[in-house]
CSV table of C-alpha atoms and ligand atoms in Angstrom, one decimal:
chain,number,residue,atom,x,y,z
T,29,MET,CA,86.6,171.5,119.5
T,30,ALA,CA,89.6,172.1,117.2
T,31,ASP,CA,91.0,174.4,119.9
T,32,VAL,CA,90.5,171.7,123.1
T,33,HIS,CA,92.4,169.5,120.8
T,34,ASN,CA,95.2,172.2,121.0
T,35,THR,CA,94.7,172.9,125.1
T,36,GLU,CA,95.2,168.9,125.2
T,37,GLN,CA,98.2,168.6,122.9
T,38,ARG,CA,100.0,171.7,124.1
T,39,ARG,CA,99.7,170.4,127.9
T,40,LYS,CA,101.2,166.8,126.6
T,41,ASN,CA,103.6,168.8,125.2
T,42,MET,CA,104.5,170.5,128.6
T,43,ARG,CA,104.7,166.7,130.5
T,44,ALA,CA,107.1,165.7,127.3
T,45,ILE,CA,109.8,168.7,127.8
T,46,LYS,CA,109.4,168.4,132.3
T,47,SER,CA,109.5,164.7,132.3
T,48,ARG,CA,113.0,164.5,130.0
T,49,ASP,CA,114.4,167.6,132.2
T,50,THR,CA,113.4,165.0,135.2
T,51,SER,CA,115.8,162.5,133.5
T,52,ILE,CA,118.3,164.7,133.0
T,53,GLU,CA,117.9,165.8,136.6
T,54,ILE,CA,118.4,162.1,137.5
T,55,GLN,CA,121.1,161.5,135.8
T,56,VAL,CA,122.9,163.8,137.3
T,57,ARG,CA,121.7,162.9,140.9
T,58,ARG,CA,123.3,159.5,140.2
T,59,ILE,CA,126.9,161.1,139.2
T,60,LEU,CA,126.9,162.9,142.8
T,61,TRP,CA,125.7,160.3,145.0
T,62,HIS,CA,128.0,157.4,143.7
T,63,ALA,CA,130.5,160.2,144.1
T,64,GLY,CA,129.6,160.1,147.9
T,65,TYR,CA,128.1,163.9,147.7
T,66,ARG,CA,124.7,164.5,150.1
T,67,TYR,CA,122.5,166.3,149.0
T,68,ARG,CA,118.9,167.7,149.1
T,69,LEU,CA,116.3,167.8,146.6
T,70,ASN,CA,114.1,170.9,145.6
T,71,VAL,CA,114.2,173.2,148.2
T,72,LYS,CA,111.4,175.0,149.2
T,73,ALA,CA,113.4,177.9,151.3
T,74,LEU,CA,116.0,178.8,148.9
T,75,PRO,CA,114.9,180.9,146.0
T,76,GLY,CA,113.7,179.3,142.8
T,77,LYS,CA,113.0,176.0,144.6
T,78,PRO,CA,116.4,174.6,143.5
T,79,ASP,CA,116.3,170.7,141.9
T,80,ILE,CA,120.0,170.1,144.4
T,81,TYR,CA,121.3,171.9,147.0
T,82,LEU,CA,124.5,170.8,148.2
T,83,PRO,CA,124.5,172.1,151.9
T,84,LYS,CA,127.7,171.2,152.7
T,85,TYR,CA,129.6,172.9,150.4
T,86,ARG,CA,127.1,175.5,150.0
T,87,ALA,CA,126.0,174.5,146.5
T,88,VAL,CA,122.9,174.9,144.5
T,89,ILE,CA,123.2,173.1,141.4
T,90,GLN,CA,120.5,173.3,138.8
T,91,ILE,CA,119.6,171.3,135.9
T,92,ASN,CA,118.3,173.5,133.2
T,93,GLY,CA,116.1,172.0,130.0
T,94,CYS,CA,117.0,173.8,127.0
T,95,LEU,CA,113.8,174.9,125.5
T,96,TRP,CA,112.1,174.9,128.8
T,97,HIS,CA,114.9,177.8,130.5
T,98,GLY,CA,115.8,178.6,126.7
T,99,HIS,CA,119.1,178.4,126.3
T,100,ASN,CA,120.6,179.5,123.5
T,101,CYS,CA,121.6,176.6,121.5
T,102,PRO,CA,120.4,174.6,118.9
T,103,GLN,CA,118.3,172.7,121.2
T,104,PHE,CA,116.0,175.4,121.9
T,105,VAL,CA,113.6,175.3,118.8
T,106,LEU,CA,110.5,176.7,119.6
T,107,PRO,CA,106.9,174.6,118.5
T,108,LYS,CA,106.2,175.7,115.2
T,109,THR,CA,102.8,175.8,116.2
T,110,ARG,CA,101.5,178.7,118.9
T,111,THR,CA,104.9,180.0,119.2
T,112,GLU,CA,103.8,183.0,121.1
T,113,PHE,CA,102.4,180.8,123.7
T,114,TRP,CA,105.1,179.0,123.9
T,115,ARG,CA,107.5,182.2,123.8
T,116,ASN,CA,105.7,183.9,126.4
T,117,LYS,CA,106.0,181.1,128.8
T,118,ILE,CA,109.4,179.9,128.9
T,119,LYS,CA,110.1,184.0,128.9
T,120,ASP,CA,108.3,184.1,131.8
T,121,ASN,CA,110.4,181.4,132.8
T,122,VAL,CA,113.7,183.2,132.1
T,123,ARG,CA,112.2,186.1,134.2
T,124,ARG,CA,112.0,183.8,137.2
T,125,ASP,CA,115.1,181.9,136.2
T,126,LEU,CA,117.0,185.1,136.6
T,127,LYS,CA,115.1,186.4,139.9
T,128,SER,CA,116.2,183.1,141.3
T,129,VAL,CA,120.3,183.7,140.1
T,130,ALA,CA,120.7,186.7,141.4
T,131,ALA,CA,118.7,186.0,144.9
T,132,LEU,CA,120.9,183.0,145.7
T,133,HIS,CA,123.7,185.4,144.9
T,134,ASP,CA,122.7,187.2,147.3
T,135,LYS,CA,122.8,184.8,149.3
T,136,GLY,CA,125.8,183.4,149.1
T,137,LEU,CA,125.1,180.2,148.0
T,138,ARG,CA,127.4,179.1,145.4
T,139,LEU,CA,125.1,177.9,141.6
T,140,LEU,CA,126.0,175.6,138.9
T,141,VAL,CA,123.3,175.7,135.8
T,142,ILE,CA,123.9,172.1,133.5
T,143,TRP,CA,122.4,172.7,130.7
T,144,GLU,CA,120.2,169.6,129.3
T,145,CYS,CA,122.3,169.7,126.3
T,146,ALA,CA,125.6,168.6,127.7
T,147,LEU,CA,123.7,165.6,128.7
T,148,GLN,CA,121.6,164.8,125.9
T,149,GLY,CA,121.8,164.4,121.8
T,150,LYS,CA,124.5,163.1,120.4
T,151,ALA,CA,127.1,165.4,121.4
T,152,ARG,CA,126.7,164.9,125.1
T,153,LEU,CA,129.7,164.5,127.7
T,154,ASP,CA,130.2,161.3,129.2
T,155,ASN,CA,129.5,160.6,132.8
T,156,ARG,CA,133.1,160.1,133.7
T,157,TYR,CA,133.9,163.6,132.3
T,158,THR,CA,130.9,164.9,133.9
T,159,TYR,CA,131.4,163.8,137.3
T,160,ASN,CA,135.2,165.6,137.0
T,161,LEU,CA,133.4,168.5,135.9
T,162,LEU,CA,131.2,168.4,138.9
T,163,ASN,CA,134.0,167.2,141.4
T,164,ARG,CA,136.5,170.6,140.7
T,165,TRP,CA,133.6,172.9,140.7
T,166,LEU,CA,132.6,171.5,144.4
T,167,SER,CA,136.5,171.7,145.8
T,168,SER,CA,136.5,174.8,144.1
T,169,THR,CA,135.2,178.1,145.5
T,170,GLU,CA,133.3,180.0,142.4
T,171,LEU,CA,130.5,181.1,142.8
T,172,LEU,CA,128.3,180.9,139.8
T,173,ALA,CA,129.3,178.6,136.3
T,174,ASN,CA,127.9,176.7,133.9
T,175,ILE,CA,128.1,173.4,131.8
T,176,ASP,CA,127.7,173.1,128.9
T,177,LYS,CA,128.8,170.8,125.4
T,178,GLN,CA,131.8,173.0,126.4
T,179,GLY,CA,132.6,171.8,128.9
T,180,LEU,CA,132.9,173.8,132.5
T,181,SER,CA,132.8,177.8,132.2
T,182,SER,CA,133.2,180.1,135.4
T,183,THR,CA,130.8,183.7,134.6
T,184,THR,CA,129.0,186.5,136.3
T,185,LEU,CA,125.7,187.8,137.6
T,186,TYR,CA,126.1,190.2,134.9
T,187,GLU,CA,127.2,188.0,131.7
T,188,PHE,CA,124.7,184.7,132.9
T,189,LYS,CA,122.4,186.4,130.9
T,190,SER,CA,124.5,185.7,127.2
T,191,GLN,CA,123.1,182.5,128.1
T,192,ILE,CA,119.7,182.7,126.9
T,193,ASN,CA,118.1,182.8,123.5
T,194,PRO,CA,118.8,186.6,122.9
T,195,SER,CA,114.6,186.7,121.5
T,196,LEU,CA,114.0,185.8,125.3
T,197,THR,CA,114.8,188.8,126.7
T,198,GLU,CA,114.2,191.4,125.1
T,199,SER,CA,111.5,193.2,127.3
H,208,ZN,ZN1,121.3,173.9,125.8
């Protein structure tokens, strides 16, 4: 019986995490839409089925929850119960993410990753500032960049992994 309860609790946890990811995604979509950017959502034909695709800019924006996608930041805290289950689950996500980043890159698409901690919590960036960063990146030619609470920084395919919590990328 105890195990059934755990399974149910685990499902609840996962749903909670996923719906939080969805709410920051909606926040970003709103900012883009009001600024006049037009996009497509969850395009299945692109690697990793990215959250937001802006065909006119050949750009993809991916909004990553810090726990679910293993950000190397204070918001990445594995649950105290079933820690190994979670670690493996998130390791799988990270593996998939890194593959998609490389595949998008190969297709010549630009990618911006926005981490949850940039948009949620006490130290979050305000919407106006986030809009400026989005605007700046979209009108640039930078291939790969990310937004965290330090703001916008460009990165390379090789350096991309350094944003991930090291415990998730060791083999
Ligand atoms: Zn984070």
